[in-house]
């Protein structure tokens, strides 16, 4: 059963609970995480907690709870939901106060939902995804998991309307990441992905891929690459908590490699399935 939490109360995810003067709602003034639960086990929770608190600190937001307290709430919600495979969404905002750009002196609002996991369409997982390249119009602090996702939403919608699953973004001639994923290519057996600078979200699944590449003895290089390098790649794939590791086979109508999911991404996903 889907379940939700707001500032200490367990609620139904359909309850109308949001006060008008809530800063997440009015300003997008907050940060969030999306976490996956496999077989009742929260996947890579320490990494998610570290990123959550780093994001909060970056926007000068005092969450008002420790990482242990947040984890205890998550565990309790998962248990109450009775779900084994689910997605946890959590966000912290700068609280409830009359609308004013300046920081209010009120406690942060913390809300969460636990819902059954969304799964990637089986056919897309089998045959690979299509993507669309679009300009990266976001701000300079993409490493902060901020609630402000307007450029991401607009890019994803444009990609979707063109028949692609994901928008992959280009800044100053180099590919950064997807609108809601990190992006990788494979060339001559080596994995390449944009370095973890301020221009990308430091994805948790990206960390998992880096660790698995080491385990599988596959060279892994964090180096920016261009759309020409993408088109000349042998394989491409994207990663995110909800999409896991997903092969990409077509960019703006052009095939990558032989147009089929490659061996490297298959190996990574097989190992990922063992770890989840
Ligand atoms: C912009 C962006 N990049 C990358 C990711 C992947 O991050 P993670 O693997 O932590 O889900 C996401 C996830 O939603 C995202 O929104």
PDB file of C-alpha atoms and ligand atoms in Angstrom:
ATOM      1  CA  UNK A   1       0.000   0.000   0.000  1.00  0.00           C
ATOM      2  CA  UNK A   2       1.356   3.445  -0.880  1.00  0.00           C
ATOM      3  CA  UNK A   3       1.970   5.514   2.237  1.00  0.00           C
ATOM      4  CA  UNK A   4       3.192   9.024   3.020  1.00  0.00           C
ATOM      5  CA  UNK A   5       4.719  11.106   5.805  1.00  0.00           C
ATOM      6  CA  UNK A   6       4.585  14.807   6.536  1.00  0.00           C
ATOM      7  CA  UNK A   7       6.283  16.464   9.505  1.00  0.00           C
ATOM      8  CA  UNK A   8       5.853  13.633  11.965  1.00  0.00           C
ATOM      9  CA  UNK A   9       2.503  12.297  10.731  1.00  0.00           C
ATOM     10  CA  UNK A  10       1.766   9.172   8.735  1.00  0.00           C
ATOM     11  CA  UNK A  11      -0.785  10.031   6.081  1.00  0.00           C
ATOM     12  CA  UNK A  12      -2.302   8.658   2.915  1.00  0.00           C
ATOM     13  CA  UNK A  13      -0.475   9.747  -0.227  1.00  0.00           C
ATOM     14  CA  UNK A  14      -3.805  11.189  -1.447  1.00  0.00           C
ATOM     15  CA  UNK A  15      -4.431  13.377   1.615  1.00  0.00           C
ATOM     16  CA  UNK A  16      -4.658  17.116   0.787  1.00  0.00           C
ATOM     17  CA  UNK A  17      -2.069  18.306   3.298  1.00  0.00           C
ATOM     18  CA  UNK A  18      -0.013  21.025   1.651  1.00  0.00           C
ATOM     19  CA  UNK A  19      -0.376  24.495   3.206  1.00  0.00           C
ATOM     20  CA  UNK A  20      -0.474  27.297   0.625  1.00  0.00           C
ATOM     21  CA  UNK A  21       2.498  29.076   2.210  1.00  0.00           C
ATOM     22  CA  UNK A  22       4.831  26.113   1.887  1.00  0.00           C
ATOM     23  CA  UNK A  23       8.151  27.073   0.354  1.00  0.00           C
ATOM     24  CA  UNK A  24       8.624  23.868  -1.591  1.00  0.00           C
ATOM     25  CA  UNK A  25       5.333  24.564  -3.271  1.00  0.00           C
ATOM     26  CA  UNK A  26       5.843  28.307  -3.809  1.00  0.00           C
ATOM     27  CA  UNK A  27       9.580  28.536  -4.532  1.00  0.00           C
ATOM     28  CA  UNK A  28      10.838  25.000  -5.074  1.00  0.00           C
ATOM     29  CA  UNK A  29      12.949  25.932  -2.037  1.00  0.00           C
ATOM     30  CA  UNK A  30      14.132  22.492  -1.009  1.00  0.00           C
ATOM     31  CA  UNK A  31      16.009  19.323  -1.851  1.00  0.00           C
ATOM     32  CA  UNK A  32      14.991  15.724  -2.406  1.00  0.00           C
ATOM     33  CA  UNK A  33      16.073  12.110  -2.851  1.00  0.00           C
ATOM     34  CA  UNK A  34      14.664   9.099  -4.647  1.00  0.00           C
ATOM     35  CA  UNK A  35      15.712   5.803  -3.086  1.00  0.00           C
ATOM     36  CA  UNK A  36      15.040   2.248  -4.157  1.00  0.00           C
ATOM     37  CA  UNK A  37      14.024  -0.655  -1.951  1.00  0.00           C
ATOM     38  CA  UNK A  38      14.677  -4.182  -3.244  1.00  0.00           C
ATOM     39  CA  UNK A  39      13.265  -7.153  -1.306  1.00  0.00           C
ATOM     40  CA  UNK A  40      12.637  -4.950   1.703  1.00  0.00           C
ATOM     41  CA  UNK A  41      16.242  -3.687   1.720  1.00  0.00           C
ATOM     42  CA  UNK A  42      17.032  -0.016   1.141  1.00  0.00           C
ATOM     43  CA  UNK A  43      19.622   0.173  -1.663  1.00  0.00           C
ATOM     44  CA  UNK A  44      22.732   2.348  -1.095  1.00  0.00           C
ATOM     45  CA  UNK A  45      21.125   4.284   1.759  1.00  0.00           C
ATOM     46  CA  UNK A  46      24.368   5.764   3.209  1.00  0.00           C
ATOM     47  CA  UNK A  47      25.185   7.272  -0.199  1.00  0.00           C
ATOM     48  CA  UNK A  48      21.669   8.729  -0.533  1.00  0.00           C
ATOM     49  CA  UNK A  49      21.840  10.197   2.979  1.00  0.00           C
ATOM     50  CA  UNK A  50      25.227  11.746   2.303  1.00  0.00           C
ATOM     51  CA  UNK A  51      23.943  13.401  -0.887  1.00  0.00           C
ATOM     52  CA  UNK A  52      20.714  14.549   0.814  1.00  0.00           C
ATOM     53  CA  UNK A  53      22.595  16.324   3.598  1.00  0.00           C
ATOM     54  CA  UNK A  54      25.177  17.771   1.179  1.00  0.00           C
ATOM     55  CA  UNK A  55      22.367  19.191  -0.981  1.00  0.00           C
ATOM     56  CA  UNK A  56      20.619  20.641   2.097  1.00  0.00           C
ATOM     57  CA  UNK A  57      23.855  22.204   3.313  1.00  0.00           C
ATOM     58  CA  UNK A  58      24.503  23.679  -0.126  1.00  0.00           C
ATOM     59  CA  UNK A  59      21.204  25.587   0.001  1.00  0.00           C
ATOM     60  CA  UNK A  60      21.763  26.517   3.692  1.00  0.00           C
ATOM     61  CA  UNK A  61      18.817  24.397   4.801  1.00  0.00           C
ATOM     62  CA  UNK A  62      18.849  22.921   8.291  1.00  0.00           C
ATOM     63  CA  UNK A  63      16.935  19.653   7.911  1.00  0.00           C
ATOM     64  CA  UNK A  64      16.436  19.517  11.699  1.00  0.00           C
ATOM     65  CA  UNK A  65      16.909  15.749  11.832  1.00  0.00           C
ATOM     66  CA  UNK A  66      19.952  13.514  11.796  1.00  0.00           C
ATOM     67  CA  UNK A  67      20.647  10.979   9.109  1.00  0.00           C
ATOM     68  CA  UNK A  68      19.827   8.230  11.678  1.00  0.00           C
ATOM     69  CA  UNK A  69      16.455   9.835  12.436  1.00  0.00           C
ATOM     70  CA  UNK A  70      15.617  10.089   8.739  1.00  0.00           C
ATOM     71  CA  UNK A  71      16.623   6.453   8.169  1.00  0.00           C
ATOM     72  CA  UNK A  72      14.415   5.357  11.084  1.00  0.00           C
ATOM     73  CA  UNK A  73      11.421   7.154   9.528  1.00  0.00           C
ATOM     74  CA  UNK A  74      12.145   5.511   6.171  1.00  0.00           C
ATOM     75  CA  UNK A  75      12.362   2.042   7.766  1.00  0.00           C
ATOM     76  CA  UNK A  76       9.106   2.610   9.650  1.00  0.00           C
ATOM     77  CA  UNK A  77       7.296   3.791   6.500  1.00  0.00           C
ATOM     78  CA  UNK A  78       8.509   0.821   4.481  1.00  0.00           C
ATOM     79  CA  UNK A  79       7.323  -1.555   7.191  1.00  0.00           C
ATOM     80  CA  UNK A  80       3.909   0.123   7.407  1.00  0.00           C
ATOM     81  CA  UNK A  81       3.546   0.032   3.609  1.00  0.00           C
ATOM     82  CA  UNK A  82       4.058  -3.733   3.581  1.00  0.00           C
ATOM     83  CA  UNK A  83       5.907  -3.225   0.269  1.00  0.00           C
ATOM     84  CA  UNK A  84       9.035  -5.222  -0.580  1.00  0.00           C
ATOM     85  CA  UNK A  85       9.929  -3.461  -3.827  1.00  0.00           C
ATOM     86  CA  UNK A  86       9.245   0.225  -3.638  1.00  0.00           C
ATOM     87  CA  UNK A  87      10.480   3.748  -4.310  1.00  0.00           C
ATOM     88  CA  UNK A  88      11.009   6.139  -1.415  1.00  0.00           C
ATOM     89  CA  UNK A  89      10.695   9.820  -2.288  1.00  0.00           C
ATOM     90  CA  UNK A  90      11.819  12.275   0.386  1.00  0.00           C
ATOM     91  CA  UNK A  91      12.075  16.020   0.390  1.00  0.00           C
ATOM     92  CA  UNK A  92      13.024  18.742   2.814  1.00  0.00           C
ATOM     93  CA  UNK A  93      11.892  22.309   2.242  1.00  0.00           C
ATOM     94  CA  UNK A  94      12.525  25.580   4.058  1.00  0.00           C
ATOM     95  CA  UNK A  95       9.176  25.213   5.764  1.00  0.00           C
ATOM     96  CA  UNK A  96       5.871  27.013   6.053  1.00  0.00           C
ATOM     97  CA  UNK A  97       5.908  30.807   6.291  1.00  0.00           C
ATOM     98  CA  UNK A  98       4.236  33.780   4.535  1.00  0.00           C
ATOM     99  CA  UNK A  99       5.722  34.136   1.073  1.00  0.00           C
ATOM    100  CA  UNK A 100       8.950  36.131   1.131  1.00  0.00           C
ATOM    101  CA  UNK A 101      12.217  35.373  -0.648  1.00  0.00           C
ATOM    102  CA  UNK A 102      14.255  35.817   2.545  1.00  0.00           C
ATOM    103  CA  UNK A 103      14.760  32.703   4.697  1.00  0.00           C
ATOM    104  CA  UNK A 104      12.050  32.371   7.370  1.00  0.00           C
ATOM    105  CA  UNK A 105      12.890  31.340  10.925  1.00  0.00           C
ATOM    106  CA  UNK A 106      10.757  28.176  10.907  1.00  0.00           C
ATOM    107  CA  UNK A 107      11.551  24.463  10.965  1.00  0.00           C
ATOM    108  CA  UNK A 108      12.120  22.599   7.722  1.00  0.00           C
ATOM    109  CA  UNK A 109       9.226  20.564   6.311  1.00  0.00           C
ATOM    110  CA  UNK A 110      10.055  16.924   5.725  1.00  0.00           C
ATOM    111  CA  UNK A 111       7.814  14.776   3.605  1.00  0.00           C
ATOM    112  CA  UNK A 112       8.123  11.303   2.139  1.00  0.00           C
ATOM    113  CA  UNK A 113       6.170   8.824   0.084  1.00  0.00           C
ATOM    114  CA  UNK A 114       6.662   5.087  -0.269  1.00  0.00           C
ATOM    115  CA  UNK A 115       5.095   3.661  -3.404  1.00  0.00           C
ATOM    116  CA  UNK A 116       5.397   0.451  -5.438  1.00  0.00           C
ATOM    117  CA  UNK A 117       8.454   0.639  -7.730  1.00  0.00           C
ATOM    118  CA  UNK A 118       8.026   1.919 -11.243  1.00  0.00           C
ATOM    119  CA  UNK A 119       9.634  -0.411 -13.726  1.00  0.00           C
ATOM    120  CA  UNK A 120      11.135   0.364 -17.115  1.00  0.00           C
ATOM    121  CA  UNK A 121       9.073  -1.088 -19.953  1.00  0.00           C
ATOM    122  CA  UNK A 122      10.400  -4.622 -20.595  1.00  0.00           C
ATOM    123  CA  UNK A 123      10.711  -4.094 -24.329  1.00  0.00           C
ATOM    124  CA  UNK A 124      12.808  -0.940 -23.855  1.00  0.00           C
ATOM    125  CA  UNK A 125      15.004  -2.783 -21.350  1.00  0.00           C
ATOM    126  CA  UNK A 126      15.499  -5.623 -23.885  1.00  0.00           C
ATOM    127  CA  UNK A 127      16.036  -3.635 -27.069  1.00  0.00           C
ATOM    128  CA  UNK A 128      17.439  -0.366 -25.674  1.00  0.00           C
ATOM    129  CA  UNK A 129      16.242   3.211 -25.405  1.00  0.00           C
ATOM    130  CA  UNK A 130      16.185   6.135 -27.832  1.00  0.00           C
ATOM    131  CA  UNK A 131      17.397   9.514 -26.666  1.00  0.00           C
ATOM    132  CA  UNK A 132      17.268  13.076 -27.931  1.00  0.00           C
ATOM    133  CA  UNK A 133      20.133  15.547 -27.575  1.00  0.00           C
ATOM    134  CA  UNK A 134      19.138  18.966 -26.266  1.00  0.00           C
ATOM    135  CA  UNK A 135      20.959  22.015 -24.894  1.00  0.00           C
ATOM    136  CA  UNK A 136      21.645  21.931 -21.146  1.00  0.00           C
ATOM    137  CA  UNK A 137      19.853  25.077 -19.995  1.00  0.00           C
ATOM    138  CA  UNK A 138      20.190  24.430 -16.275  1.00  0.00           C
ATOM    139  CA  UNK A 139      22.012  26.533 -13.668  1.00  0.00           C
ATOM    140  CA  UNK A 140      25.613  26.011 -12.500  1.00  0.00           C
ATOM    141  CA  UNK A 141      24.779  23.852  -9.463  1.00  0.00           C
ATOM    142  CA  UNK A 142      23.354  20.686 -10.978  1.00  0.00           C
ATOM    143  CA  UNK A 143      25.093  18.608  -8.290  1.00  0.00           C
ATOM    144  CA  UNK A 144      22.526  19.897  -5.769  1.00  0.00           C
ATOM    145  CA  UNK A 145      19.428  17.687  -5.878  1.00  0.00           C
ATOM    146  CA  UNK A 146      17.153  20.716  -5.822  1.00  0.00           C
ATOM    147  CA  UNK A 147      13.370  20.651  -6.224  1.00  0.00           C
ATOM    148  CA  UNK A 148      13.751  23.130  -9.085  1.00  0.00           C
ATOM    149  CA  UNK A 149      13.491  20.847 -12.095  1.00  0.00           C
ATOM    150  CA  UNK A 150      11.895  23.057 -14.721  1.00  0.00           C
ATOM    151  CA  UNK A 151      14.653  22.773 -17.372  1.00  0.00           C
ATOM    152  CA  UNK A 152      14.789  18.998 -16.765  1.00  0.00           C
ATOM    153  CA  UNK A 153      11.017  18.692 -17.141  1.00  0.00           C
ATOM    154  CA  UNK A 154      10.923  20.753 -20.333  1.00  0.00           C
ATOM    155  CA  UNK A 155      13.768  18.745 -21.880  1.00  0.00           C
ATOM    156  CA  UNK A 156      12.233  15.383 -20.909  1.00  0.00           C
ATOM    157  CA  UNK A 157       8.844  16.412 -22.340  1.00  0.00           C
ATOM    158  CA  UNK A 158      10.446  17.560 -25.622  1.00  0.00           C
ATOM    159  CA  UNK A 159      12.323  14.255 -25.877  1.00  0.00           C
ATOM    160  CA  UNK A 160       9.145  12.301 -25.135  1.00  0.00           C
ATOM    161  CA  UNK A 161       7.174  14.196 -27.783  1.00  0.00           C
ATOM    162  CA  UNK A 162       9.848  13.280 -30.341  1.00  0.00           C
ATOM    163  CA  UNK A 163       9.493   9.582 -29.450  1.00  0.00           C
ATOM    164  CA  UNK A 164      12.601   9.367 -27.237  1.00  0.00           C
ATOM    165  CA  UNK A 165      12.773   8.073 -23.675  1.00  0.00           C
ATOM    166  CA  UNK A 166      15.268  10.594 -22.370  1.00  0.00           C
ATOM    167  CA  UNK A 167      16.765  13.997 -23.160  1.00  0.00           C
ATOM    168  CA  UNK A 168      20.553  13.976 -22.971  1.00  0.00           C
ATOM    169  CA  UNK A 169      21.973  17.431 -22.387  1.00  0.00           C
ATOM    170  CA  UNK A 170      24.889  19.294 -23.947  1.00  0.00           C
ATOM    171  CA  UNK A 171      26.719  22.187 -22.296  1.00  0.00           C
ATOM    172  CA  UNK A 172      29.583  24.009 -24.052  1.00  0.00           C
ATOM    173  CA  UNK A 173      29.848  21.227 -26.635  1.00  0.00           C
ATOM    174  CA  UNK A 174      30.077  18.389 -24.103  1.00  0.00           C
ATOM    175  CA  UNK A 175      27.483  15.907 -22.927  1.00  0.00           C
ATOM    176  CA  UNK A 176      26.664  16.371 -19.252  1.00  0.00           C
ATOM    177  CA  UNK A 177      23.889  13.922 -18.340  1.00  0.00           C
ATOM    178  CA  UNK A 178      20.263  13.051 -18.964  1.00  0.00           C
ATOM    179  CA  UNK A 179      17.295  15.085 -17.697  1.00  0.00           C
ATOM    180  CA  UNK A 180      16.869  12.481 -14.934  1.00  0.00           C
ATOM    181  CA  UNK A 181      19.829  10.159 -15.421  1.00  0.00           C
ATOM    182  CA  UNK A 182      23.596   9.977 -15.779  1.00  0.00           C
ATOM    183  CA  UNK A 183      24.949   9.110 -19.192  1.00  0.00           C
ATOM    184  CA  UNK A 184      27.798   6.870 -20.365  1.00  0.00           C
ATOM    185  CA  UNK A 185      29.430   5.659 -23.554  1.00  0.00           C
ATOM    186  CA  UNK A 186      31.678   2.678 -24.191  1.00  0.00           C
ATOM    187  CA  UNK A 187      34.515   3.003 -26.709  1.00  0.00           C
ATOM    188  CA  UNK A 188      37.125   0.291 -27.324  1.00  0.00           C
ATOM    189  CA  UNK A 189      36.113  -1.481 -24.122  1.00  0.00           C
ATOM    190  CA  UNK A 190      36.418   1.627 -21.942  1.00  0.00           C
ATOM    191  CA  UNK A 191      33.501   3.334 -20.154  1.00  0.00           C
ATOM    192  CA  UNK A 192      33.417   7.133 -20.367  1.00  0.00           C
ATOM    193  CA  UNK A 193      31.179   9.493 -18.414  1.00  0.00           C
ATOM    194  CA  UNK A 194      31.205  13.192 -17.594  1.00  0.00           C
ATOM    195  CA  UNK A 195      33.277  13.972 -14.483  1.00  0.00           C
ATOM    196  CA  UNK A 196      31.448  14.619 -11.203  1.00  0.00           C
ATOM    197  CA  UNK A 197      31.645  18.421 -11.377  1.00  0.00           C
ATOM    198  CA  UNK A 198      28.977  21.015 -10.537  1.00  0.00           C
ATOM    199  CA  UNK A 199      27.439  20.413 -13.982  1.00  0.00           C
ATOM    200  CA  UNK A 200      25.982  16.983 -13.215  1.00  0.00           C
ATOM    201  CA  UNK A 201      24.106  15.284 -10.422  1.00  0.00           C
ATOM    202  CA  UNK A 202      26.462  12.869  -8.696  1.00  0.00           C
ATOM    203  CA  UNK A 203      24.237   9.871  -9.246  1.00  0.00           C
ATOM    204  CA  UNK A 204      24.128   7.016  -6.781  1.00  0.00           C
ATOM    205  CA  UNK A 205      23.724   4.484  -9.597  1.00  0.00           C
ATOM    206  CA  UNK A 206      26.727   6.153 -11.256  1.00  0.00           C
ATOM    207  CA  UNK A 207      28.729   5.298  -8.115  1.00  0.00           C
ATOM    208  CA  UNK A 208      27.474   1.693  -8.357  1.00  0.00           C
ATOM    209  CA  UNK A 209      28.584   1.523 -12.010  1.00  0.00           C
ATOM    210  CA  UNK A 210      32.022   2.888 -11.156  1.00  0.00           C
ATOM    211  CA  UNK A 211      32.452   0.252  -8.432  1.00  0.00           C
ATOM    212  CA  UNK A 212      31.171  -2.559 -10.655  1.00  0.00           C
ATOM    213  CA  UNK A 213      33.465  -1.516 -13.528  1.00  0.00           C
ATOM    214  CA  UNK A 214      36.407  -1.911 -11.140  1.00  0.00           C
ATOM    215  CA  UNK A 215      35.105  -5.301 -10.025  1.00  0.00           C
ATOM    216  CA  UNK A 216      34.667  -6.426 -13.659  1.00  0.00           C
ATOM    217  CA  UNK A 217      38.042  -5.027 -14.707  1.00  0.00           C
ATOM    218  CA  UNK A 218      36.448  -2.666 -17.218  1.00  0.00           C
ATOM    219  CA  UNK A 219      38.366   0.624 -17.611  1.00  0.00           C
ATOM    220  CA  UNK A 220      36.269   3.572 -16.338  1.00  0.00           C
ATOM    221  CA  UNK A 221      37.245   7.132 -17.247  1.00  0.00           C
ATOM    222  CA  UNK A 222      35.531  10.275 -16.000  1.00  0.00           C
ATOM    223  CA  UNK A 223      36.056  12.522 -18.978  1.00  0.00           C
ATOM    224  CA  UNK A 224      33.664  14.741 -20.873  1.00  0.00           C
ATOM    225  CA  UNK A 225      32.803  13.669 -24.435  1.00  0.00           C
ATOM    226  CA  UNK A 226      31.058  15.313 -27.383  1.00  0.00           C
ATOM    227  CA  UNK A 227      28.017  14.307 -29.428  1.00  0.00           C
ATOM    228  CA  UNK A 228      30.407  13.216 -32.226  1.00  0.00           C
ATOM    229  CA  UNK A 229      32.125  10.867 -29.779  1.00  0.00           C
ATOM    230  CA  UNK A 230      28.715   9.579 -28.707  1.00  0.00           C
ATOM    231  CA  UNK A 231      27.730   8.858 -32.308  1.00  0.00           C
ATOM    232  CA  UNK A 232      31.031   7.022 -32.856  1.00  0.00           C
ATOM    233  CA  UNK A 233      30.707   5.019 -29.609  1.00  0.00           C
ATOM    234  CA  UNK A 234      30.343   1.221 -29.497  1.00  0.00           C
ATOM    235  CA  UNK A 235      27.683   1.371 -26.772  1.00  0.00           C
ATOM    236  CA  UNK A 236      25.799   3.890 -24.683  1.00  0.00           C
ATOM    237  CA  UNK A 237      23.738   3.620 -21.525  1.00  0.00           C
ATOM    238  CA  UNK A 238      22.093   5.675 -18.832  1.00  0.00           C
ATOM    239  CA  UNK A 239      21.649   5.154 -15.107  1.00  0.00           C
ATOM    240  CA  UNK A 240      19.266   6.252 -12.401  1.00  0.00           C
ATOM    241  CA  UNK A 241      17.713   4.872  -9.248  1.00  0.00           C
ATOM    242  CA  UNK A 242      14.414   4.115 -10.960  1.00  0.00           C
ATOM    243  CA  UNK A 243      15.744   3.125 -14.414  1.00  0.00           C
ATOM    244  CA  UNK A 244      18.794   1.311 -13.018  1.00  0.00           C
ATOM    245  CA  UNK A 245      21.221   0.633 -15.916  1.00  0.00           C
ATOM    246  CA  UNK A 246      19.537   1.030 -19.272  1.00  0.00           C
ATOM    247  CA  UNK A 247      21.089   0.524 -22.711  1.00  0.00           C
ATOM    248  CA  UNK A 248      20.759   3.389 -25.209  1.00  0.00           C
ATOM    249  CA  UNK A 249      20.760   2.383 -28.869  1.00  0.00           C
ATOM    250  CA  UNK A 250      19.626   5.417 -30.811  1.00  0.00           C
ATOM    251  CA  UNK A 251      20.432   9.143 -30.676  1.00  0.00           C
ATOM    252  CA  UNK A 252      18.295  11.558 -32.684  1.00  0.00           C
ATOM    253  CA  UNK A 253      17.418   8.727 -35.085  1.00  0.00           C
ATOM    254  CA  UNK A 254      21.038   7.532 -35.516  1.00  0.00           C
ATOM    255  CA  UNK A 255      22.089   4.112 -34.291  1.00  0.00           C
ATOM    256  CA  UNK A 256      24.846   3.681 -31.690  1.00  0.00           C
ATOM    257  CA  UNK A 257      27.195   0.806 -32.571  1.00  0.00           C
ATOM    258  CA  UNK A 258      25.128  -1.978 -34.144  1.00  0.00           C
ATOM    259  CA  UNK A 259      21.903  -0.512 -32.756  1.00  0.00           C
ATOM    260  CA  UNK A 260      21.602  -3.214 -30.100  1.00  0.00           C
ATOM    261  CA  UNK A 261      22.424  -3.227 -26.378  1.00  0.00           C
ATOM    262  CA  UNK A 262      26.148  -3.898 -26.003  1.00  0.00           C
ATOM    263  CA  UNK A 263      28.129  -6.471 -24.035  1.00  0.00           C
ATOM    264  CA  UNK A 264      29.512  -4.044 -21.448  1.00  0.00           C
ATOM    265  CA  UNK A 265      26.104  -2.737 -20.417  1.00  0.00           C
ATOM    266  CA  UNK A 266      24.775  -6.311 -20.266  1.00  0.00           C
ATOM    267  CA  UNK A 267      27.618  -7.368 -17.956  1.00  0.00           C
ATOM    268  CA  UNK A 268      27.078  -4.352 -15.714  1.00  0.00           C
ATOM    269  CA  UNK A 269      23.352  -4.984 -15.459  1.00  0.00           C
ATOM    270  CA  UNK A 270      23.835  -8.669 -14.679  1.00  0.00           C
ATOM    271  CA  UNK A 271      26.141  -7.767 -11.809  1.00  0.00           C
ATOM    272  CA  UNK A 272      23.734  -5.039 -10.681  1.00  0.00           C
ATOM    273  CA  UNK A 273      20.907  -7.607 -10.471  1.00  0.00           C
ATOM    274  CA  UNK A 274      23.085  -9.670  -8.139  1.00  0.00           C
ATOM    275  CA  UNK A 275      23.745  -6.694  -5.862  1.00  0.00           C
ATOM    276  CA  UNK A 276      20.259  -5.255  -5.570  1.00  0.00           C
TER     277      UNK A 276
HETATM  278  C1  LIG B   1      19.581  15.105 -13.377  1.00  0.00           C
HETATM  279  C2  LIG B   1      19.807  13.736 -12.849  1.00  0.00           C
HETATM  280  N1  LIG B   1      20.987  13.126 -13.090  1.00  0.00           N
HETATM  281  C3  LIG B   1      21.243  11.879 -12.645  1.00  0.00           C
HETATM  282  C4  LIG B   1      20.294  11.165 -11.929  1.00  0.00           C
HETATM  283  C5  LIG B   1      20.618   9.771 -11.456  1.00  0.00           C
HETATM  284  O1  LIG B   1      20.878   9.774 -10.079  1.00  0.00           O
HETATM  285  P1  LIG B   1      20.634   8.491  -9.179  1.00  0.00           P
HETATM  286  O2  LIG B   1      21.414   7.372  -9.782  1.00  0.00           O
HETATM  287  O3  LIG B   1      21.132   8.904  -7.848  1.00  0.00           O
HETATM  288  O4  LIG B   1      19.158   8.222  -9.191  1.00  0.00           O
HETATM  289  C6  LIG B   1      19.065  11.756 -11.640  1.00  0.00           C
HETATM  290  C7  LIG B   1      18.071  11.004 -10.871  1.00  0.00           C
HETATM  291  O5  LIG B   1      16.924  11.353 -10.787  1.00  0.00           O
HETATM  292  C8  LIG B   1      18.811  13.069 -12.102  1.00  0.00           C
HETATM  293  O6  LIG B   1      17.638  13.686 -11.844  1.00  0.00           O
END
